[in-house]
Short mmCIF file of C-alpha atoms and ligand atoms in Angstrom, two decimals:
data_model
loop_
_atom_site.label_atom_id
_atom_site.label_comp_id
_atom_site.label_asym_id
_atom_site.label_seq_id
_atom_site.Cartn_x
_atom_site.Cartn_y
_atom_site.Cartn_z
CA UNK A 1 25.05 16.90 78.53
CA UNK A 2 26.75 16.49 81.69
CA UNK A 3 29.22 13.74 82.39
CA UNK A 4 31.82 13.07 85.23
CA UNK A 5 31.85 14.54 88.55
CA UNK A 6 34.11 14.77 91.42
CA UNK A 7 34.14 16.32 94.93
CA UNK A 8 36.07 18.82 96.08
CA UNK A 9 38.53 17.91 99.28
CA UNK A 10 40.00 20.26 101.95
CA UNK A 11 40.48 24.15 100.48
CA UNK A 12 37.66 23.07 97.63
CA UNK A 13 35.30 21.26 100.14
CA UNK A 14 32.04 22.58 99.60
CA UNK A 15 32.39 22.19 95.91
CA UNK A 16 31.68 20.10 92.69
CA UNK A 17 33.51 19.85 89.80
CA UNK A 18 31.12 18.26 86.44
CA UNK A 19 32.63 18.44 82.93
CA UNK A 20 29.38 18.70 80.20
CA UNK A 21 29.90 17.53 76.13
CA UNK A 22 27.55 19.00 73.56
CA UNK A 23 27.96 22.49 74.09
CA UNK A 24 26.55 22.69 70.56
CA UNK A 25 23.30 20.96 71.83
CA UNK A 26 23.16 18.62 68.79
CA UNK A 27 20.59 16.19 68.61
CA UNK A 28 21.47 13.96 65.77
CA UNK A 29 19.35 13.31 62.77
CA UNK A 30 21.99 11.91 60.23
CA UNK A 31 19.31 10.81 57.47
CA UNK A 32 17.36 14.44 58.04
CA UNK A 33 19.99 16.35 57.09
CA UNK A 34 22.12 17.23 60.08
CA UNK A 35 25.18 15.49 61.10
CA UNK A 36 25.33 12.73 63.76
CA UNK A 37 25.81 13.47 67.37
CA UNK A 38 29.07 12.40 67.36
CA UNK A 39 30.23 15.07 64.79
CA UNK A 40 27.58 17.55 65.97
CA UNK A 41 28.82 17.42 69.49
CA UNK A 42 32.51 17.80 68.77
CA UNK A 43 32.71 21.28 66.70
CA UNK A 44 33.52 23.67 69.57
CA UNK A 45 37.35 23.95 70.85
CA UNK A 46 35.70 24.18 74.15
CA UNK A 47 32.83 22.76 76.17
CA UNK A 48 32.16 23.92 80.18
CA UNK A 49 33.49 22.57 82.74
CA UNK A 50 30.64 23.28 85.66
CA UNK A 51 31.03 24.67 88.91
CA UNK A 52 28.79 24.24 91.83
CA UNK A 53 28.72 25.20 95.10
CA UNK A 54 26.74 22.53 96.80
CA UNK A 55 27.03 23.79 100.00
CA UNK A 56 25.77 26.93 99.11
CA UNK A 57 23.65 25.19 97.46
CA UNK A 58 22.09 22.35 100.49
CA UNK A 59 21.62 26.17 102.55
CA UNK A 60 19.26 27.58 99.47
CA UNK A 61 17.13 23.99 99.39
CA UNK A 62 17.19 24.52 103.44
CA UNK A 63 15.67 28.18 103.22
CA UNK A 64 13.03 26.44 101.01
CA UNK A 65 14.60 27.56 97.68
CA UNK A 66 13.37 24.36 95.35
CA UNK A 67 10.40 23.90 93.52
CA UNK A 68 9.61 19.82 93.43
CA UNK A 69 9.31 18.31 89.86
CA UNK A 70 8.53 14.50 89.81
CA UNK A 71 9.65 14.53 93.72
CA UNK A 72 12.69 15.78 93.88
CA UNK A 73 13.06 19.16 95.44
CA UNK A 74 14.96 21.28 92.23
CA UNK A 75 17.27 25.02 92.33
CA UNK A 76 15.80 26.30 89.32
CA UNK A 77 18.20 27.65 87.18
CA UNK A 78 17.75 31.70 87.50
CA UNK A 79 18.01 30.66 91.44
CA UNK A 80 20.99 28.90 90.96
CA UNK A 81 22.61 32.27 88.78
CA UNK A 82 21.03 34.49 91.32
CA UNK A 83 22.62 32.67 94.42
CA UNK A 84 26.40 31.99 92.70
CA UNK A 85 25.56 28.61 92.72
CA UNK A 86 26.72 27.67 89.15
CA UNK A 87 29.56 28.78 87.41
CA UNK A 88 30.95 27.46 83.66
CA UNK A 89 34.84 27.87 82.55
CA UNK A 90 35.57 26.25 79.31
CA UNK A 91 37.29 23.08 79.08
CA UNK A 92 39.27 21.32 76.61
CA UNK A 93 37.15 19.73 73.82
CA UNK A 94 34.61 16.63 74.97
CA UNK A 95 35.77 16.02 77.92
CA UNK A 96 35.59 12.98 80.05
CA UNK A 97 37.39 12.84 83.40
CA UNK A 98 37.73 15.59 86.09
CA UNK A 99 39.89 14.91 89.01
CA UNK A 100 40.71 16.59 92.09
CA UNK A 101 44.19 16.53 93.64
CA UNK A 102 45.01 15.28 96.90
CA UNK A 103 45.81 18.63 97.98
CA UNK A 104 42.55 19.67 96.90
CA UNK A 105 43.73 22.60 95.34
CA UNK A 106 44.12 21.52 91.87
CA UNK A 107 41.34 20.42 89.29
CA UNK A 108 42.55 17.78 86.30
CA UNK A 109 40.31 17.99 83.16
CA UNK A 110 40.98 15.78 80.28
CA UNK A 111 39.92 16.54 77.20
CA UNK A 112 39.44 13.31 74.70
CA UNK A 113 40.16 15.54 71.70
CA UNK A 114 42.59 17.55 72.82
CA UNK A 115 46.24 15.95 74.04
CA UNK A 116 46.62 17.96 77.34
CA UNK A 117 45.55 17.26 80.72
CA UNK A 118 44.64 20.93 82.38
CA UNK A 119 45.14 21.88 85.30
CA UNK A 120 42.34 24.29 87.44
CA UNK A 121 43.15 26.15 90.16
CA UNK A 122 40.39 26.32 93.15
CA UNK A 123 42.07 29.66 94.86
CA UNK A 124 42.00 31.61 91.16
CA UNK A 125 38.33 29.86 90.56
CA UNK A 126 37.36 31.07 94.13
CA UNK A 127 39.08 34.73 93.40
CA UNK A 128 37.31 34.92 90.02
CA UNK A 129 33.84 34.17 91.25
CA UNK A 130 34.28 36.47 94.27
CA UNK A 131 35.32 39.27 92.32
CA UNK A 132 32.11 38.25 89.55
CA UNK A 133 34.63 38.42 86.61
CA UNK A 134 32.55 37.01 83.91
CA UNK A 135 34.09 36.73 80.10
CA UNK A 136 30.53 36.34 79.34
CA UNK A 137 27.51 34.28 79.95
CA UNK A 138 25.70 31.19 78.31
CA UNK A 139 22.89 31.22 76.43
CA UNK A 140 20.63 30.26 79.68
CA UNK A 141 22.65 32.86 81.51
CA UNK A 142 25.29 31.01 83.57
CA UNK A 143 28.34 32.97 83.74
CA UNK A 144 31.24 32.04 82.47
CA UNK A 145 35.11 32.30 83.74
CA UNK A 146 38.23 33.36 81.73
CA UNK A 147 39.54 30.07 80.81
CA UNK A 148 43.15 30.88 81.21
CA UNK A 149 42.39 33.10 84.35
CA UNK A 150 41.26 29.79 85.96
CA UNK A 151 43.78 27.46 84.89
CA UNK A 152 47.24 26.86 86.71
CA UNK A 153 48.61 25.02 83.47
CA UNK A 154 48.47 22.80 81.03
CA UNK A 155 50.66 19.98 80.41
CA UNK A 156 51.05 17.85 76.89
CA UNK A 157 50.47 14.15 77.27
CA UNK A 158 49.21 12.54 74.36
CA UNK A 159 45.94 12.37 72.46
CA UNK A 160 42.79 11.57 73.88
CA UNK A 161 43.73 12.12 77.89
CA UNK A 162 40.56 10.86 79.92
CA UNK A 163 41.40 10.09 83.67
CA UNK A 164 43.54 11.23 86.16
CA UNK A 165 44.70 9.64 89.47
CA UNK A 166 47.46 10.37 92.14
CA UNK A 167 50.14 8.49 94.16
CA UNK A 168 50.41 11.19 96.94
CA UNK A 169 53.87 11.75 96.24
CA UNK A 170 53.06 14.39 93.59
CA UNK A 171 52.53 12.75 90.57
CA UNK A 172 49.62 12.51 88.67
CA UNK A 173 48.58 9.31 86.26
CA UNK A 174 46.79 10.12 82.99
CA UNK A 175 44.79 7.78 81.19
CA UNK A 176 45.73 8.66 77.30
CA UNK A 177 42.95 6.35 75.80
CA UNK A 178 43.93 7.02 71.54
CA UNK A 179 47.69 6.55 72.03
CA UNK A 180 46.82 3.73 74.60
CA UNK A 181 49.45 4.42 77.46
CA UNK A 182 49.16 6.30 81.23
CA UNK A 183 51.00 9.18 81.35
CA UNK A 184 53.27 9.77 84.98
CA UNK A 185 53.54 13.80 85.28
CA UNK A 186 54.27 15.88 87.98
CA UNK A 187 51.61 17.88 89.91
CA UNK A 188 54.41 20.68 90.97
CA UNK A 189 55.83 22.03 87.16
CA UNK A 190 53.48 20.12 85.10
CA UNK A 191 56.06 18.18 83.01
CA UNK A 192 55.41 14.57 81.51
CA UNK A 193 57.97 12.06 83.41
CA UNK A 194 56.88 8.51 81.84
CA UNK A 195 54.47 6.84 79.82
CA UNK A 196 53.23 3.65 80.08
CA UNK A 197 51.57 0.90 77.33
CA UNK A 198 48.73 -0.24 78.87
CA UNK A 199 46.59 -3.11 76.49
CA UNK A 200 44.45 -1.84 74.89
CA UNK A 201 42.52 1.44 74.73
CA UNK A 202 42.93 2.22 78.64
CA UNK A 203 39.54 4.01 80.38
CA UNK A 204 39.57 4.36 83.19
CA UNK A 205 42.26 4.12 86.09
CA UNK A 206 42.40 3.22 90.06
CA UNK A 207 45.65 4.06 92.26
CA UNK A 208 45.35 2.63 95.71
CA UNK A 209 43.51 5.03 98.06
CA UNK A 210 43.86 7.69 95.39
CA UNK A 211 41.02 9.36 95.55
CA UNK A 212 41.59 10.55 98.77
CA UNK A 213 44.06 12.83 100.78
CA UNK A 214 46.13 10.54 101.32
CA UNK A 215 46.94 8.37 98.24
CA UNK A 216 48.71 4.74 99.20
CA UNK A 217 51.20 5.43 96.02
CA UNK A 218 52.08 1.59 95.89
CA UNK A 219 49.63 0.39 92.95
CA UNK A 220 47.56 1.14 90.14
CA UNK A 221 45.08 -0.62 87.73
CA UNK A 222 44.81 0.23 84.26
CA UNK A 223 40.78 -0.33 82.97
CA UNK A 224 41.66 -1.41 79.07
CA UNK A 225 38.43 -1.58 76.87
CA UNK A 226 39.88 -3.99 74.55
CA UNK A 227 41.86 -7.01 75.37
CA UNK A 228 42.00 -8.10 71.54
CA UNK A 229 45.49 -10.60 71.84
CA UNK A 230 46.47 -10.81 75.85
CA UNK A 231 44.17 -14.12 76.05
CA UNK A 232 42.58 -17.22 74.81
CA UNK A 233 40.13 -16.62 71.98
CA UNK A 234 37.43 -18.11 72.99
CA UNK A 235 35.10 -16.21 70.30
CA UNK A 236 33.83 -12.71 69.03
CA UNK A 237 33.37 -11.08 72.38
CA UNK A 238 36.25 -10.52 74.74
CA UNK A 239 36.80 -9.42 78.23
CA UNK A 240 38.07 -6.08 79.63
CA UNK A 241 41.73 -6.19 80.56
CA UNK A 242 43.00 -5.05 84.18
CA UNK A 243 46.36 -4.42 84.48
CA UNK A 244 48.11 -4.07 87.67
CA UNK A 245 51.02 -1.84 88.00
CA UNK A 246 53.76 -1.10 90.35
CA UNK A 247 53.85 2.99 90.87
CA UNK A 248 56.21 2.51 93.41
CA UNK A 249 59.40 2.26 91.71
CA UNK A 250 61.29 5.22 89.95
CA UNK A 251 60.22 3.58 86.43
CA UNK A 252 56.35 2.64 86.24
CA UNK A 253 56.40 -1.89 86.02
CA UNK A 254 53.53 -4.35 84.34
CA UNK A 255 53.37 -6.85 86.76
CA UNK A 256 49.49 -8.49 86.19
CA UNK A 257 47.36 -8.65 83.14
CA UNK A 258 43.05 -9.81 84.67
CA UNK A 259 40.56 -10.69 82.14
CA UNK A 260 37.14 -9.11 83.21
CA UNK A 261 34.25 -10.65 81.41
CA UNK A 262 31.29 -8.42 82.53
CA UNK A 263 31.20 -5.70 81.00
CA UNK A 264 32.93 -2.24 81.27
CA UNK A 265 34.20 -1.09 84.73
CA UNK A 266 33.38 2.87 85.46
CA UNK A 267 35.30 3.96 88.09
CA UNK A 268 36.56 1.40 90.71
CA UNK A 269 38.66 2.04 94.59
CA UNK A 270 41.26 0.27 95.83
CA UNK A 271 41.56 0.22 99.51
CA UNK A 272 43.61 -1.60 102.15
CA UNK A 273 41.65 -4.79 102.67
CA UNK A 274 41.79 -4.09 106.68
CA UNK A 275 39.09 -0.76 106.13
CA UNK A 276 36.71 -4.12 105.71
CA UNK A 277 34.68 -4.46 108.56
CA UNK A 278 32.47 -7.35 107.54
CA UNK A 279 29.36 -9.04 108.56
CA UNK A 280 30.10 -13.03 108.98
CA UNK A 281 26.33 -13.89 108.87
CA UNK A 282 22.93 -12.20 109.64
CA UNK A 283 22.43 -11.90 113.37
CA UNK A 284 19.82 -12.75 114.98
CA UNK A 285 18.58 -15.62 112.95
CA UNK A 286 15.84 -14.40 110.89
CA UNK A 287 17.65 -10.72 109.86
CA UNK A 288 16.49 -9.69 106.59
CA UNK A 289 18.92 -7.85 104.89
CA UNK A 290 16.69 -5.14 102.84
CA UNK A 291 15.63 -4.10 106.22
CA UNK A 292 18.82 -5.22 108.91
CA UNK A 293 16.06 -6.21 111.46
CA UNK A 294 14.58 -9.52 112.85
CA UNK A 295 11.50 -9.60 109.71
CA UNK A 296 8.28 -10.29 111.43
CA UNK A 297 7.93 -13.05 109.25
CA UNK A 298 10.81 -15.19 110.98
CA UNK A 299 10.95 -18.61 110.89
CA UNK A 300 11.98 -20.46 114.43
CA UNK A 301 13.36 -24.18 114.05
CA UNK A 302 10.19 -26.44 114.64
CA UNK A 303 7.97 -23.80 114.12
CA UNK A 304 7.57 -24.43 110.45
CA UNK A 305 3.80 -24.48 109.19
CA UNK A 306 1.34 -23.86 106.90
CA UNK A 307 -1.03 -21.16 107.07
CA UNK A 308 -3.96 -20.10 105.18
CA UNK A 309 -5.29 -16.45 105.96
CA UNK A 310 -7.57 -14.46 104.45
CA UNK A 311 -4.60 -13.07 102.20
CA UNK A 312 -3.76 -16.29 100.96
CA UNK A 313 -1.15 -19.29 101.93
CA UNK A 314 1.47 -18.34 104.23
CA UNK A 315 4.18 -20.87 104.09
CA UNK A 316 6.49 -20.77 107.09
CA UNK A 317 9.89 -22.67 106.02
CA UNK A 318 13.71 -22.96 107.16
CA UNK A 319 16.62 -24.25 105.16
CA UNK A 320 19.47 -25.98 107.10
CA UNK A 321 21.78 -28.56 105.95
CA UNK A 322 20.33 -30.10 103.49
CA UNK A 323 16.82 -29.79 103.60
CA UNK A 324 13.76 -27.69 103.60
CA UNK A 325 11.19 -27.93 106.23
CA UNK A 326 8.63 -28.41 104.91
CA UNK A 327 9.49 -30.01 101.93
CA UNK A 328 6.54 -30.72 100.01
CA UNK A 329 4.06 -27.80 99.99
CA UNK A 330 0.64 -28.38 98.98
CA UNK A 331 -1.97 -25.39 97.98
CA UNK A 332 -4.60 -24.89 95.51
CA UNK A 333 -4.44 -23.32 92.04
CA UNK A 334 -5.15 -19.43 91.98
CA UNK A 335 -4.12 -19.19 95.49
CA UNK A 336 -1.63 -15.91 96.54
CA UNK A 337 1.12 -17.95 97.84
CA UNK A 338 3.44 -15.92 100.70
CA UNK A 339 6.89 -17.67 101.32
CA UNK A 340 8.51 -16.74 104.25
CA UNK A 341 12.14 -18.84 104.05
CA UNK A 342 14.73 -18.49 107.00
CA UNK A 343 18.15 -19.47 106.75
CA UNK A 344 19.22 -21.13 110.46
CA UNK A 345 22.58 -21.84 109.45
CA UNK A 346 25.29 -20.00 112.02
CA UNK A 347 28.24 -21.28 110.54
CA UNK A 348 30.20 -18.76 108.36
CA UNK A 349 29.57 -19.10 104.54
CA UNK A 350 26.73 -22.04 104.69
CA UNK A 351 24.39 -20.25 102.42
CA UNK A 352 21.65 -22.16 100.63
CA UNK A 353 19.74 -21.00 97.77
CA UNK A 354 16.27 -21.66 96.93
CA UNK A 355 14.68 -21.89 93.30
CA UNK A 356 11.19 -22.60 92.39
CA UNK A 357 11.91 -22.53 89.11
CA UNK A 358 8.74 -22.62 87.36
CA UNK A 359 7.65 -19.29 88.86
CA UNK A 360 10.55 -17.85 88.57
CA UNK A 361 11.78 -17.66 91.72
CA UNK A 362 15.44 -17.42 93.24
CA UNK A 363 16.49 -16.35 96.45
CA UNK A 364 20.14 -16.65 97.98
CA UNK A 365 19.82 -17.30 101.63
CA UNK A 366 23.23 -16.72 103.42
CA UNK A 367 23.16 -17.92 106.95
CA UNK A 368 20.82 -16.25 108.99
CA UNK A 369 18.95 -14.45 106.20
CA UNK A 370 15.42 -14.21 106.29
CA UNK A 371 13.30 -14.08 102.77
CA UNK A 372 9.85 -13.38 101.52
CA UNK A 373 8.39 -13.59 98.16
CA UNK A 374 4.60 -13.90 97.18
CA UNK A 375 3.66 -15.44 94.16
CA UNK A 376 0.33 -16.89 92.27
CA UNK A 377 -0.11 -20.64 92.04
CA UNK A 378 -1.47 -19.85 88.69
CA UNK A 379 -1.10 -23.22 87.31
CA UNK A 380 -1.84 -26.99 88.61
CA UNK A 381 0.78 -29.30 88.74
CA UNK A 382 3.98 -30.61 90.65
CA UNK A 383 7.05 -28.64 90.75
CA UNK A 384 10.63 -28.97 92.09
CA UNK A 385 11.65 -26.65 94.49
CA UNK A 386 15.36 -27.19 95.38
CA UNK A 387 18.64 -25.47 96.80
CA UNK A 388 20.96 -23.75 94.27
CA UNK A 389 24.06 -23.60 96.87
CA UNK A 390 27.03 -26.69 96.83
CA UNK A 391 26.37 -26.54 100.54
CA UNK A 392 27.03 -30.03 101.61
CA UNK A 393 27.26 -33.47 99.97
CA UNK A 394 23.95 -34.65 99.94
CA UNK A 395 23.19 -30.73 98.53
CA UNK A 396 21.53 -32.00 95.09
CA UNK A 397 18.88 -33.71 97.80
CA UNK A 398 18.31 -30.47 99.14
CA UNK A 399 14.98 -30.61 97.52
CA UNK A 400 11.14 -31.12 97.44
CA UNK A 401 8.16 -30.33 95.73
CA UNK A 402 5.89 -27.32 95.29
CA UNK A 403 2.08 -29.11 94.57
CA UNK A 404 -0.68 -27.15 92.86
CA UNK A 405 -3.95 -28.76 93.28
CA UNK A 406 -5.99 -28.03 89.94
CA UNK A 407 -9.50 -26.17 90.39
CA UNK A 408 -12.41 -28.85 91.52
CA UNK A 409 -10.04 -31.12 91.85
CA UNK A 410 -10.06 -32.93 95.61
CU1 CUA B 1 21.45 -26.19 100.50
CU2 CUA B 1 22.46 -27.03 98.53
#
């Protein structure tokens, strides 16, 4: 089973790193006799840590090298051995994160069994592959590399390591998720400076720009699972806890606890808020955003109407402080009903929503946005369309009424 990835970055361009878990391929079956996956999965000191050559590997698919299963164009795997695509090296023990270092010479694996975080070395990785020094192969045939010829070191922080991130001044940040702390070390000898409490069970971790080349070294978020105490008990299910730290200073500082109530953050960047080139509102009025293009379907001001084509009712409507146009729509039951909605606002953050509740329909229309939807008038009646934006005061009037007229009725 194959888990996190990461990219390689300068001398390991070209390259992926992706741990795997169930080396043992269990598959469960606790009342049939065999143990649980959990247990199953986790008797081997060592799964495989893979790696690819994906450069190697976009050349192969180029030269026509792929059969297509399903649609996607597939390296089989004796193609992949054939080519020195795919290479295994053993890793520590169910591992979770794998992290490459600024420098990109370096490969963190953490093991969430074991209570290192181990250190892979692309040059000795690139040396053993060229040289085809194999300690063996799997039972599919990938070879496998000498786990200590690949390795650079290991260093002991704690059980249960999971992710790694960087500061760019060489240190590396270890999520240690049983012992519940981050772990500082340093890149250079590979000794443990600091740890860290972080509340509770921390998962995974972001440092500011640290996934790249150039890590910002200022700031880092710890991703706790559990929040159990740090706020107000408001019943059986709690948030996630981010914690904001100061990396900056010679001794690692709490400075922010943030209670995250959906769900369970994997992986997250933090970049300098001026990389954010964004959009204000769609331009030119009409833009739908699945496409980035003026839709066809484009509603002008005062060109609103009703049409009925052989494909059923094509209803032609703008929103604009605060109402729709039109605002009553009449059609027939067991009509196809197309709703083509622009948004002619222009002024930054006017957004209006539309719901048509009783066919369960919801659009957001920020300003500028174009929307279509087609729907069945399935059932007779009179039902309130309205906006679902807090875009003016008279907003709750931003409203009217979707009318079904019932078969053989006049
Ligand atoms: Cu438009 Cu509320």
């Amino acid at each position: 089973m194959q888990d996190l990835a990461d990219c390689g970055k300068l001398v390991s361009d070209g390259w992926v790193f992706c741990n795997s878990i169930n080396t043992e391929r269990a598959y469960g079956g606790n009342m049939e006799g065999r143990p649980p996956m959990e247990s199953g999965s986790s008797q081997n000191d060592m799964d495989y840590l893979h790696v690819i050559n994906w450069r190697k590997a976009e050349q192969l698919a180029k030269a026509g090298k792929t059969e297509t299963i399903e649609g996607f164009k597939v390296i089989r795997l004796p193609t992949a051995i054939e080519n020195d695509i795919l290479h295994f090296i053993p890793e520590p023990k169910s591992p979770h994160g794998v992290d490459v270092t600024p420098d990109g010479k370096d490969i963190v694996v953490g093991g969430k069994l074991d209570t290192h975080g181990t250190v892979y070395s692309i040059d000795k990785i690139k040396q053993l592959i060229a040289a085809k020094k194999y300690e063996g192969k799997d039972p599919y045939g990938v070879p496998i590399l000498a786990f200590q010829d690949a390795i650079r070191g290991q260093v002991e922080i704690g059980l249960g390591p999971l992710h790694t991130v960087y500061d760019g001044k060489g240190n590396a940040y270890t999520s240690v998720f049983i012992e519940s702390v981050v772990a500082k070390w340093s890149l250079k000898d590979l000794k443990l400076i600091e740890k860290i409490p972080a509340h509770y069970t921390v998962g995974h971790l972001t440092a500011a720009e640290g996934d790249t080349v150039s890590p910002d070294g200022k700031y880092m978020v710890m991703m706790d699972k559990w929040a159990i105490d740090r706020f107000a008990p408001v019943g059986p299910l709690l948030p996630q806890n981010f914690q904001l730290v100061d990396i900056a200073q010679p001794k690692m500082q709490l400075l922010y606890d943030m209670p995250l109530p959906l769900g369970e953050p994997h992986y997250a960047q933090m970049i300098k808020a001026d990389k954010i080139k964004a959009e204000e509102i769609y331009k030119p009025v009409g833009t739908n955003p699945l496409t980035s293009q003026k839709d066809p379907f484009a509603v002008e001001g005062g060109k609103e109407r009703v049409e009925r084509k052989a494909d059923g009712v094509h209803v032609y409507m703008t929103a604009i402080r605060s109402h729709f146009t039109p605002d009553i729509v009449r059609v027939k039951e067991g009509d196809k009903v197309h709703l083509h909605v622009t948004n002619l606002e222009q002024a930054h953050d006017a957004t209006h929503g539309f719901a048509l509740d009783s066919h369960n329909i919801q659009l957001s229309l920020e300003p500028g946005e174009h929307a279509n939807v087609t729907f069945l008038a399935d059932k007779a009646g009179v039902f309130p369309m309205y906006c679902t934006e807090f875009c003016s005061a008279l907003h709750l009037e931003m409203a009217g009424y979707f009318m079904v007229e019932p078969k053989g009725g006049k």
